[in-house]
Amino acid sequence: MQITQKQLEQVRIQIERVKKMDGGFYANKFKDINPQDIKTQEDFLKLPFSSKEELRSAYPLGLAAVSDEKIVRIHSSSGTTGAPVIIPYTQKDVDDWAIMFARCYQMAGVTKTDRVHITPGYGLWTAGIGFQLGCERLGAMAVPLGPGNTEKQLQMMQDLKSTVLCATSSYALLLAEEIEKRGIKDKIHLKKGIIGSERWGDKMRARIHDLLGIELYDIYGLTEIYGPGIGINCPGQEGIHIWNDYVYLEILDPETGKPVQDGQLGEITLTTLVKEGAPLFRFRTHDLAALIPGSCPCGSSFPRISRIMGRSDDMVKVKGCILFPSSIEGVIKKVPGTSSEYRAEIEHVDGRDRITVFVEVEGGVDRTEAALTLKYRFKEKLNVTPEVKVVGEGELPRSEKKTKRIIDKRC
């Protein structure tokens, strides 16, 4: 995507500002870069990338690009794979995030008359408070339950007549299945679901929709770049619109780091344009999507990307074959009677890699036939022959947060 002159000016201002932070993360990174030399797209593309590994090295507050008295809040990544990334926010950052999130709600058709049931986590994680900030900015009623305690979730959903569900796809599915199991759908007033935090496939999307009968929206974002709310798909499901007055979007080849053609899958790379507390430049997210060219039928001029198709760091190699969760889902969804839920476990046994795929199927499906069909399809489409174990719907564990689809036990 071509960067505009206004965006280039914003980048120049940001670089000039962070270079003045004595001992700051970017003072050294940009020491040989003159912001005034960044005049064209080609100049911008010469800027170095930022990675999560780099951000971890700045722990705890090395990313701060403002003085301490201007920091009103911090958020953090989970730190499950290393030191957490601490992101400081100024009041302007918090306000800008709320504005973007309110746009997301508006894009999904949420109004002041709605009651927004918020299940993502609060605390250092950006999710719950982001959903609440946007809701309050819009003027709708926030019902901030946070994660877990499904019994209370369902009771409050009924008593308060919640109309919008905010959740991970995994927890939305768990709630939908509980509502069906208890036979309380007629007591539920949900109309929309705003789902984020993890990739979800067509099968899961269809199952949540069928169980709850609600419109579903993909909200996008990540802790390092404000949090969720920097984009959402429009009602026509024509792609996720990214608020490019706050972030500049690139789609790059994950291996070469070069821009890919419009419509081609690549790695989402983001630059914050006005963020004060911890601006980021060319941050490689590892999320994979494609830029959708042309204007959107919904009338919005904000650029669009496809649904998130996976992550470049979700890739595993088995017997020389490269596998992503999306490629496994692509095989499963073509087999009639399969559910959205699956797990793939990879082990190294007797000197060889072995992959076992557990797949849920609907009631009445011949499990032996389904397993044989899946095994054949995996060999045909992915050139790998797993052990396939078929189970009934609801037998695989459900998650209140994100669901781990591929479990590599070789590590």
PDB file of C-alpha atoms in Angstrom, residues 14-203:
ATOM      1  CA  GLN A  14       7.705  10.344  15.319  1.00  0.00           C
ATOM      2  CA  ILE A  15      11.305   9.430  14.498  1.00  0.00           C
ATOM      3  CA  GLU A  16      12.547  12.901  15.349  1.00  0.00           C
ATOM      4  CA  ARG A  17      10.778  12.657  18.706  1.00  0.00           C
ATOM      5  CA  VAL A  18      12.002   9.179  19.720  1.00  0.00           C
ATOM      6  CA  LYS A  19      15.590  10.012  18.808  1.00  0.00           C
ATOM      7  CA  LYS A  20      15.531  12.689  21.509  1.00  0.00           C
ATOM      8  CA  MET A  21      14.856  10.132  24.251  1.00  0.00           C
ATOM      9  CA  ASP A  22      18.272   9.765  25.823  1.00  0.00           C
ATOM     10  CA  GLY A  23      19.021   6.056  26.197  1.00  0.00           C
ATOM     11  CA  GLY A  24      15.623   5.088  24.771  1.00  0.00           C
ATOM     12  CA  PHE A  25      15.062   2.008  22.644  1.00  0.00           C
ATOM     13  CA  TYR A  26      14.980   3.984  19.377  1.00  0.00           C
ATOM     14  CA  ALA A  27      17.748   6.449  20.161  1.00  0.00           C
ATOM     15  CA  ASN A  28      20.319   3.848  19.182  1.00  0.00           C
ATOM     16  CA  LYS A  29      18.205   2.117  16.534  1.00  0.00           C
ATOM     17  CA  PHE A  30      17.746   5.349  14.564  1.00  0.00           C
ATOM     18  CA  LYS A  31      21.035   7.068  15.393  1.00  0.00           C
ATOM     19  CA  ASP A  32      22.174   7.046  11.748  1.00  0.00           C
ATOM     20  CA  ILE A  33      18.770   8.004  10.306  1.00  0.00           C
ATOM     21  CA  ASN A  34      17.882  11.602   9.484  1.00  0.00           C
ATOM     22  CA  PRO A  35      14.059  11.882   9.573  1.00  0.00           C
ATOM     23  CA  GLN A  36      14.119  14.624   6.937  1.00  0.00           C
ATOM     24  CA  ASP A  37      15.600  12.173   4.440  1.00  0.00           C
ATOM     25  CA  ILE A  38      12.392  10.097   4.518  1.00  0.00           C
ATOM     26  CA  LYS A  39      10.573  11.693   1.591  1.00  0.00           C
ATOM     27  CA  THR A  40       9.275   8.781  -0.513  1.00  0.00           C
ATOM     28  CA  GLN A  41       7.904   5.253  -0.268  1.00  0.00           C
ATOM     29  CA  GLU A  42      11.372   3.958  -1.150  1.00  0.00           C
ATOM     30  CA  ASP A  43      12.909   5.948   1.709  1.00  0.00           C
ATOM     31  CA  PHE A  44      10.348   4.545   4.132  1.00  0.00           C
ATOM     32  CA  LEU A  45      11.071   0.974   3.034  1.00  0.00           C
ATOM     33  CA  LYS A  46      14.695   1.453   4.076  1.00  0.00           C
ATOM     34  CA  LEU A  47      13.675   1.895   7.704  1.00  0.00           C
ATOM     35  CA  PRO A  48      14.574  -1.094   9.892  1.00  0.00           C
ATOM     36  CA  PHE A  49      11.919  -3.516  11.065  1.00  0.00           C
ATOM     37  CA  SER A  50      10.879  -3.941  14.690  1.00  0.00           C
ATOM     38  CA  SER A  51      10.323  -7.398  16.152  1.00  0.00           C
ATOM     39  CA  LYS A  52       8.807  -8.768  19.333  1.00  0.00           C
ATOM     40  CA  GLU A  53      12.205 -10.157  20.281  1.00  0.00           C
ATOM     41  CA  GLU A  54      13.635  -6.618  20.154  1.00  0.00           C
ATOM     42  CA  LEU A  55      10.782  -5.240  22.236  1.00  0.00           C
ATOM     43  CA  ARG A  56      11.384  -7.861  24.905  1.00  0.00           C
ATOM     44  CA  SER A  57      14.961  -6.639  25.197  1.00  0.00           C
ATOM     45  CA  ALA A  58      13.615  -3.209  26.200  1.00  0.00           C
ATOM     46  CA  TYR A  59      11.898  -4.608  29.323  1.00  0.00           C
ATOM     47  CA  PRO A  60      10.633  -3.029  31.486  1.00  0.00           C
ATOM     48  CA  LEU A  61      10.167   0.543  30.215  1.00  0.00           C
ATOM     49  CA  GLY A  62      12.819   0.965  27.559  1.00  0.00           C
ATOM     50  CA  LEU A  63      10.134   1.511  24.901  1.00  0.00           C
ATOM     51  CA  ALA A  64       8.859   4.673  26.597  1.00  0.00           C
ATOM     52  CA  ALA A  65       9.107   7.668  24.275  1.00  0.00           C
ATOM     53  CA  VAL A  66       7.744  10.154  26.822  1.00  0.00           C
ATOM     54  CA  SER A  67       8.715  11.159  30.347  1.00  0.00           C
ATOM     55  CA  ASP A  68       7.322   9.113  33.243  1.00  0.00           C
ATOM     56  CA  GLU A  69       4.828  11.767  34.311  1.00  0.00           C
ATOM     57  CA  LYS A  70       3.049  11.488  30.945  1.00  0.00           C
ATOM     58  CA  ILE A  71       2.524   7.717  31.247  1.00  0.00           C
ATOM     59  CA  VAL A  72      -0.961   7.007  32.611  1.00  0.00           C
ATOM     60  CA  ARG A  73      -1.089   3.240  32.079  1.00  0.00           C
ATOM     61  CA  ILE A  74       0.881   0.218  30.974  1.00  0.00           C
ATOM     62  CA  HIS A  75      -0.233  -2.952  29.213  1.00  0.00           C
ATOM     63  CA  SER A  76       1.738  -6.059  28.528  1.00  0.00           C
ATOM     64  CA  SER A  77       1.956  -9.162  26.395  1.00  0.00           C
ATOM     65  CA  SER A  78       1.606 -12.474  28.212  1.00  0.00           C
ATOM     66  CA  GLY A  79       5.324 -13.224  28.342  1.00  0.00           C
ATOM     67  CA  THR A  80       4.641 -16.954  27.890  1.00  0.00           C
ATOM     68  CA  THR A  81       7.525 -17.314  25.429  1.00  0.00           C
ATOM     69  CA  GLY A  82       9.983 -14.941  27.082  1.00  0.00           C
ATOM     70  CA  ALA A  83      10.119 -11.645  28.935  1.00  0.00           C
ATOM     71  CA  PRO A  84       6.847  -9.729  28.574  1.00  0.00           C
ATOM     72  CA  VAL A  85       6.658  -6.643  26.371  1.00  0.00           C
ATOM     73  CA  ILE A  86       5.611  -3.608  28.425  1.00  0.00           C
ATOM     74  CA  ILE A  87       3.765  -0.930  26.442  1.00  0.00           C
ATOM     75  CA  PRO A  88       3.303   2.489  28.107  1.00  0.00           C
ATOM     76  CA  TYR A  89       0.297   4.684  27.190  1.00  0.00           C
ATOM     77  CA  THR A  90      -0.237   8.417  27.482  1.00  0.00           C
ATOM     78  CA  GLN A  91      -3.722   9.848  27.964  1.00  0.00           C
ATOM     79  CA  LYS A  92      -3.826  10.657  24.250  1.00  0.00           C
ATOM     80  CA  ASP A  93      -2.990   7.028  23.428  1.00  0.00           C
ATOM     81  CA  VAL A  94      -5.852   5.828  25.616  1.00  0.00           C
ATOM     82  CA  ASP A  95      -8.232   8.336  24.021  1.00  0.00           C
ATOM     83  CA  ASP A  96      -7.127   7.428  20.481  1.00  0.00           C
ATOM     84  CA  TRP A  97      -7.612   3.733  21.226  1.00  0.00           C
ATOM     85  CA  ALA A  98     -11.127   4.433  22.505  1.00  0.00           C
ATOM     86  CA  ILE A  99     -11.926   6.383  19.323  1.00  0.00           C
ATOM     87  CA  MET A 100     -10.751   3.509  17.120  1.00  0.00           C
ATOM     88  CA  PHE A 101     -12.647   0.936  19.149  1.00  0.00           C
ATOM     89  CA  ALA A 102     -15.838   3.006  19.056  1.00  0.00           C
ATOM     90  CA  ARG A 103     -15.466   3.052  15.252  1.00  0.00           C
ATOM     91  CA  CYS A 104     -15.317  -0.734  15.326  1.00  0.00           C
ATOM     92  CA  TYR A 105     -18.579  -0.919  17.239  1.00  0.00           C
ATOM     93  CA  GLN A 106     -20.182   1.555  14.839  1.00  0.00           C
ATOM     94  CA  MET A 107     -18.962  -0.442  11.833  1.00  0.00           C
ATOM     95  CA  ALA A 108     -20.679  -3.489  13.342  1.00  0.00           C
ATOM     96  CA  GLY A 109     -23.904  -1.543  13.785  1.00  0.00           C
ATOM     97  CA  VAL A 110     -23.703  -1.281  17.577  1.00  0.00           C
ATOM     98  CA  THR A 111     -25.570   1.740  18.981  1.00  0.00           C
ATOM     99  CA  LYS A 112     -26.134   3.466  22.318  1.00  0.00           C
ATOM    100  CA  THR A 113     -29.166   1.251  22.920  1.00  0.00           C
ATOM    101  CA  ASP A 114     -27.048  -1.917  22.963  1.00  0.00           C
ATOM    102  CA  ARG A 115     -25.811  -3.811  26.006  1.00  0.00           C
ATOM    103  CA  VAL A 116     -22.295  -5.051  25.402  1.00  0.00           C
ATOM    104  CA  HIS A 117     -21.315  -8.269  27.210  1.00  0.00           C
ATOM    105  CA  ILE A 118     -17.510  -8.223  27.606  1.00  0.00           C
ATOM    106  CA  THR A 119     -15.786 -11.552  28.370  1.00  0.00           C
ATOM    107  CA  PRO A 120     -12.097 -11.004  27.418  1.00  0.00           C
ATOM    108  CA  GLY A 121      -9.565 -10.611  30.232  1.00  0.00           C
ATOM    109  CA  TYR A 122      -8.768  -7.449  32.155  1.00  0.00           C
ATOM    110  CA  GLY A 123      -5.550  -6.381  33.868  1.00  0.00           C
ATOM    111  CA  LEU A 124      -2.258  -6.162  31.992  1.00  0.00           C
ATOM    112  CA  TRP A 125      -3.880  -7.705  28.907  1.00  0.00           C
ATOM    113  CA  THR A 126      -5.334  -5.124  26.515  1.00  0.00           C
ATOM    114  CA  ALA A 127      -8.509  -6.959  25.550  1.00  0.00           C
ATOM    115  CA  GLY A 128     -11.186  -6.427  28.196  1.00  0.00           C
ATOM    116  CA  ILE A 129     -10.454  -2.796  28.938  1.00  0.00           C
ATOM    117  CA  GLY A 130     -10.244  -2.032  25.204  1.00  0.00           C
ATOM    118  CA  PHE A 131     -13.730  -3.425  24.604  1.00  0.00           C
ATOM    119  CA  GLN A 132     -14.978  -1.391  27.569  1.00  0.00           C
ATOM    120  CA  LEU A 133     -13.250   1.844  26.510  1.00  0.00           C
ATOM    121  CA  GLY A 134     -14.795   1.707  23.054  1.00  0.00           C
ATOM    122  CA  CYS A 135     -18.197   0.841  24.441  1.00  0.00           C
ATOM    123  CA  GLU A 136     -18.163   3.785  26.831  1.00  0.00           C
ATOM    124  CA  ARG A 137     -16.863   6.100  24.106  1.00  0.00           C
ATOM    125  CA  LEU A 138     -19.770   5.027  21.906  1.00  0.00           C
ATOM    126  CA  GLY A 139     -22.230   5.441  24.766  1.00  0.00           C
ATOM    127  CA  ALA A 140     -23.530   1.868  24.922  1.00  0.00           C
ATOM    128  CA  MET A 141     -23.961  -0.058  28.179  1.00  0.00           C
ATOM    129  CA  ALA A 142     -20.879  -2.079  29.110  1.00  0.00           C
ATOM    130  CA  VAL A 143     -21.379  -5.351  31.004  1.00  0.00           C
ATOM    131  CA  PRO A 144     -17.739  -6.021  31.983  1.00  0.00           C
ATOM    132  CA  LEU A 145     -17.690  -9.596  33.284  1.00  0.00           C
ATOM    133  CA  GLY A 146     -14.243 -10.588  32.088  1.00  0.00           C
ATOM    134  CA  PRO A 147     -13.310 -14.227  31.490  1.00  0.00           C
ATOM    135  CA  GLY A 148     -14.549 -17.436  33.076  1.00  0.00           C
ATOM    136  CA  ASN A 149     -17.430 -18.302  35.408  1.00  0.00           C
ATOM    137  CA  THR A 150     -19.707 -19.474  32.619  1.00  0.00           C
ATOM    138  CA  GLU A 151     -22.627 -19.925  35.018  1.00  0.00           C
ATOM    139  CA  LYS A 152     -22.564 -16.234  35.934  1.00  0.00           C
ATOM    140  CA  GLN A 153     -21.980 -15.214  32.310  1.00  0.00           C
ATOM    141  CA  LEU A 154     -25.166 -16.928  31.177  1.00  0.00           C
ATOM    142  CA  GLN A 155     -27.198 -15.628  34.125  1.00  0.00           C
ATOM    143  CA  MET A 156     -26.123 -12.027  33.547  1.00  0.00           C
ATOM    144  CA  MET A 157     -26.639 -12.424  29.815  1.00  0.00           C
ATOM    145  CA  GLN A 158     -30.273 -13.313  30.499  1.00  0.00           C
ATOM    146  CA  ASP A 159     -30.953 -10.867  33.340  1.00  0.00           C
ATOM    147  CA  LEU A 160     -29.349  -7.850  31.670  1.00  0.00           C
ATOM    148  CA  LYS A 161     -30.560  -8.786  28.168  1.00  0.00           C
ATOM    149  CA  SER A 162     -27.097  -8.419  26.620  1.00  0.00           C
ATOM    150  CA  THR A 163     -27.309  -7.757  22.874  1.00  0.00           C
ATOM    151  CA  VAL A 164     -23.619  -7.844  21.861  1.00  0.00           C
ATOM    152  CA  LEU A 165     -21.155 -10.577  22.831  1.00  0.00           C
ATOM    153  CA  CYS A 166     -17.431  -9.733  22.899  1.00  0.00           C
ATOM    154  CA  ALA A 167     -15.236 -12.818  23.191  1.00  0.00           C
ATOM    155  CA  THR A 168     -12.530 -15.010  21.745  1.00  0.00           C
ATOM    156  CA  SER A 169     -13.954 -17.444  19.211  1.00  0.00           C
ATOM    157  CA  SER A 170     -13.131 -20.325  21.581  1.00  0.00           C
ATOM    158  CA  TYR A 171     -15.169 -18.845  24.420  1.00  0.00           C
ATOM    159  CA  ALA A 172     -17.989 -17.767  22.114  1.00  0.00           C
ATOM    160  CA  LEU A 173     -18.274 -21.391  20.999  1.00  0.00           C
ATOM    161  CA  LEU A 174     -18.239 -22.631  24.599  1.00  0.00           C
ATOM    162  CA  LEU A 175     -21.020 -20.202  25.547  1.00  0.00           C
ATOM    163  CA  ALA A 176     -23.041 -21.063  22.428  1.00  0.00           C
ATOM    164  CA  GLU A 177     -22.828 -24.786  23.179  1.00  0.00           C
ATOM    165  CA  GLU A 178     -23.819 -24.211  26.812  1.00  0.00           C
ATOM    166  CA  ILE A 179     -26.825 -22.153  25.711  1.00  0.00           C
ATOM    167  CA  GLU A 180     -27.908 -24.966  23.399  1.00  0.00           C
ATOM    168  CA  LYS A 181     -27.270 -27.658  26.020  1.00  0.00           C
ATOM    169  CA  ARG A 182     -29.387 -25.821  28.611  1.00  0.00           C
ATOM    170  CA  GLY A 183     -32.167 -24.982  26.163  1.00  0.00           C
ATOM    171  CA  ILE A 184     -32.136 -21.271  27.028  1.00  0.00           C
ATOM    172  CA  LYS A 185     -31.749 -19.737  23.579  1.00  0.00           C
ATOM    173  CA  ASP A 186     -35.218 -18.175  23.849  1.00  0.00           C
ATOM    174  CA  LYS A 187     -34.002 -16.285  26.931  1.00  0.00           C
ATOM    175  CA  ILE A 188     -30.912 -14.898  25.210  1.00  0.00           C
ATOM    176  CA  HIS A 189     -31.162 -11.505  23.465  1.00  0.00           C
ATOM    177  CA  LEU A 190     -27.844 -11.474  21.590  1.00  0.00           C
ATOM    178  CA  LYS A 191     -27.851  -9.946  18.095  1.00  0.00           C
ATOM    179  CA  LYS A 192     -24.149  -9.549  17.347  1.00  0.00           C
ATOM    180  CA  GLY A 193     -20.829 -11.104  18.249  1.00  0.00           C
ATOM    181  CA  ILE A 194     -17.535  -9.192  18.068  1.00  0.00           C
ATOM    182  CA  ILE A 195     -14.820 -11.807  18.088  1.00  0.00           C
ATOM    183  CA  GLY A 196     -11.067 -11.335  18.366  1.00  0.00           C
ATOM    184  CA  SER A 197      -7.737 -12.507  19.740  1.00  0.00           C
ATOM    185  CA  GLU A 198      -7.353 -15.683  17.691  1.00  0.00           C
ATOM    186  CA  ARG A 199      -7.826 -16.961  14.167  1.00  0.00           C
ATOM    187  CA  TRP A 200     -11.072 -18.859  13.588  1.00  0.00           C
ATOM    188  CA  GLY A 201     -12.134 -20.833  10.550  1.00  0.00           C
ATOM    189  CA  ASP A 202     -15.351 -21.112   8.568  1.00  0.00           C
ATOM    190  CA  LYS A 203     -16.538 -24.203  10.445  1.00  0.00           C
TER     191      LYS A 203
END
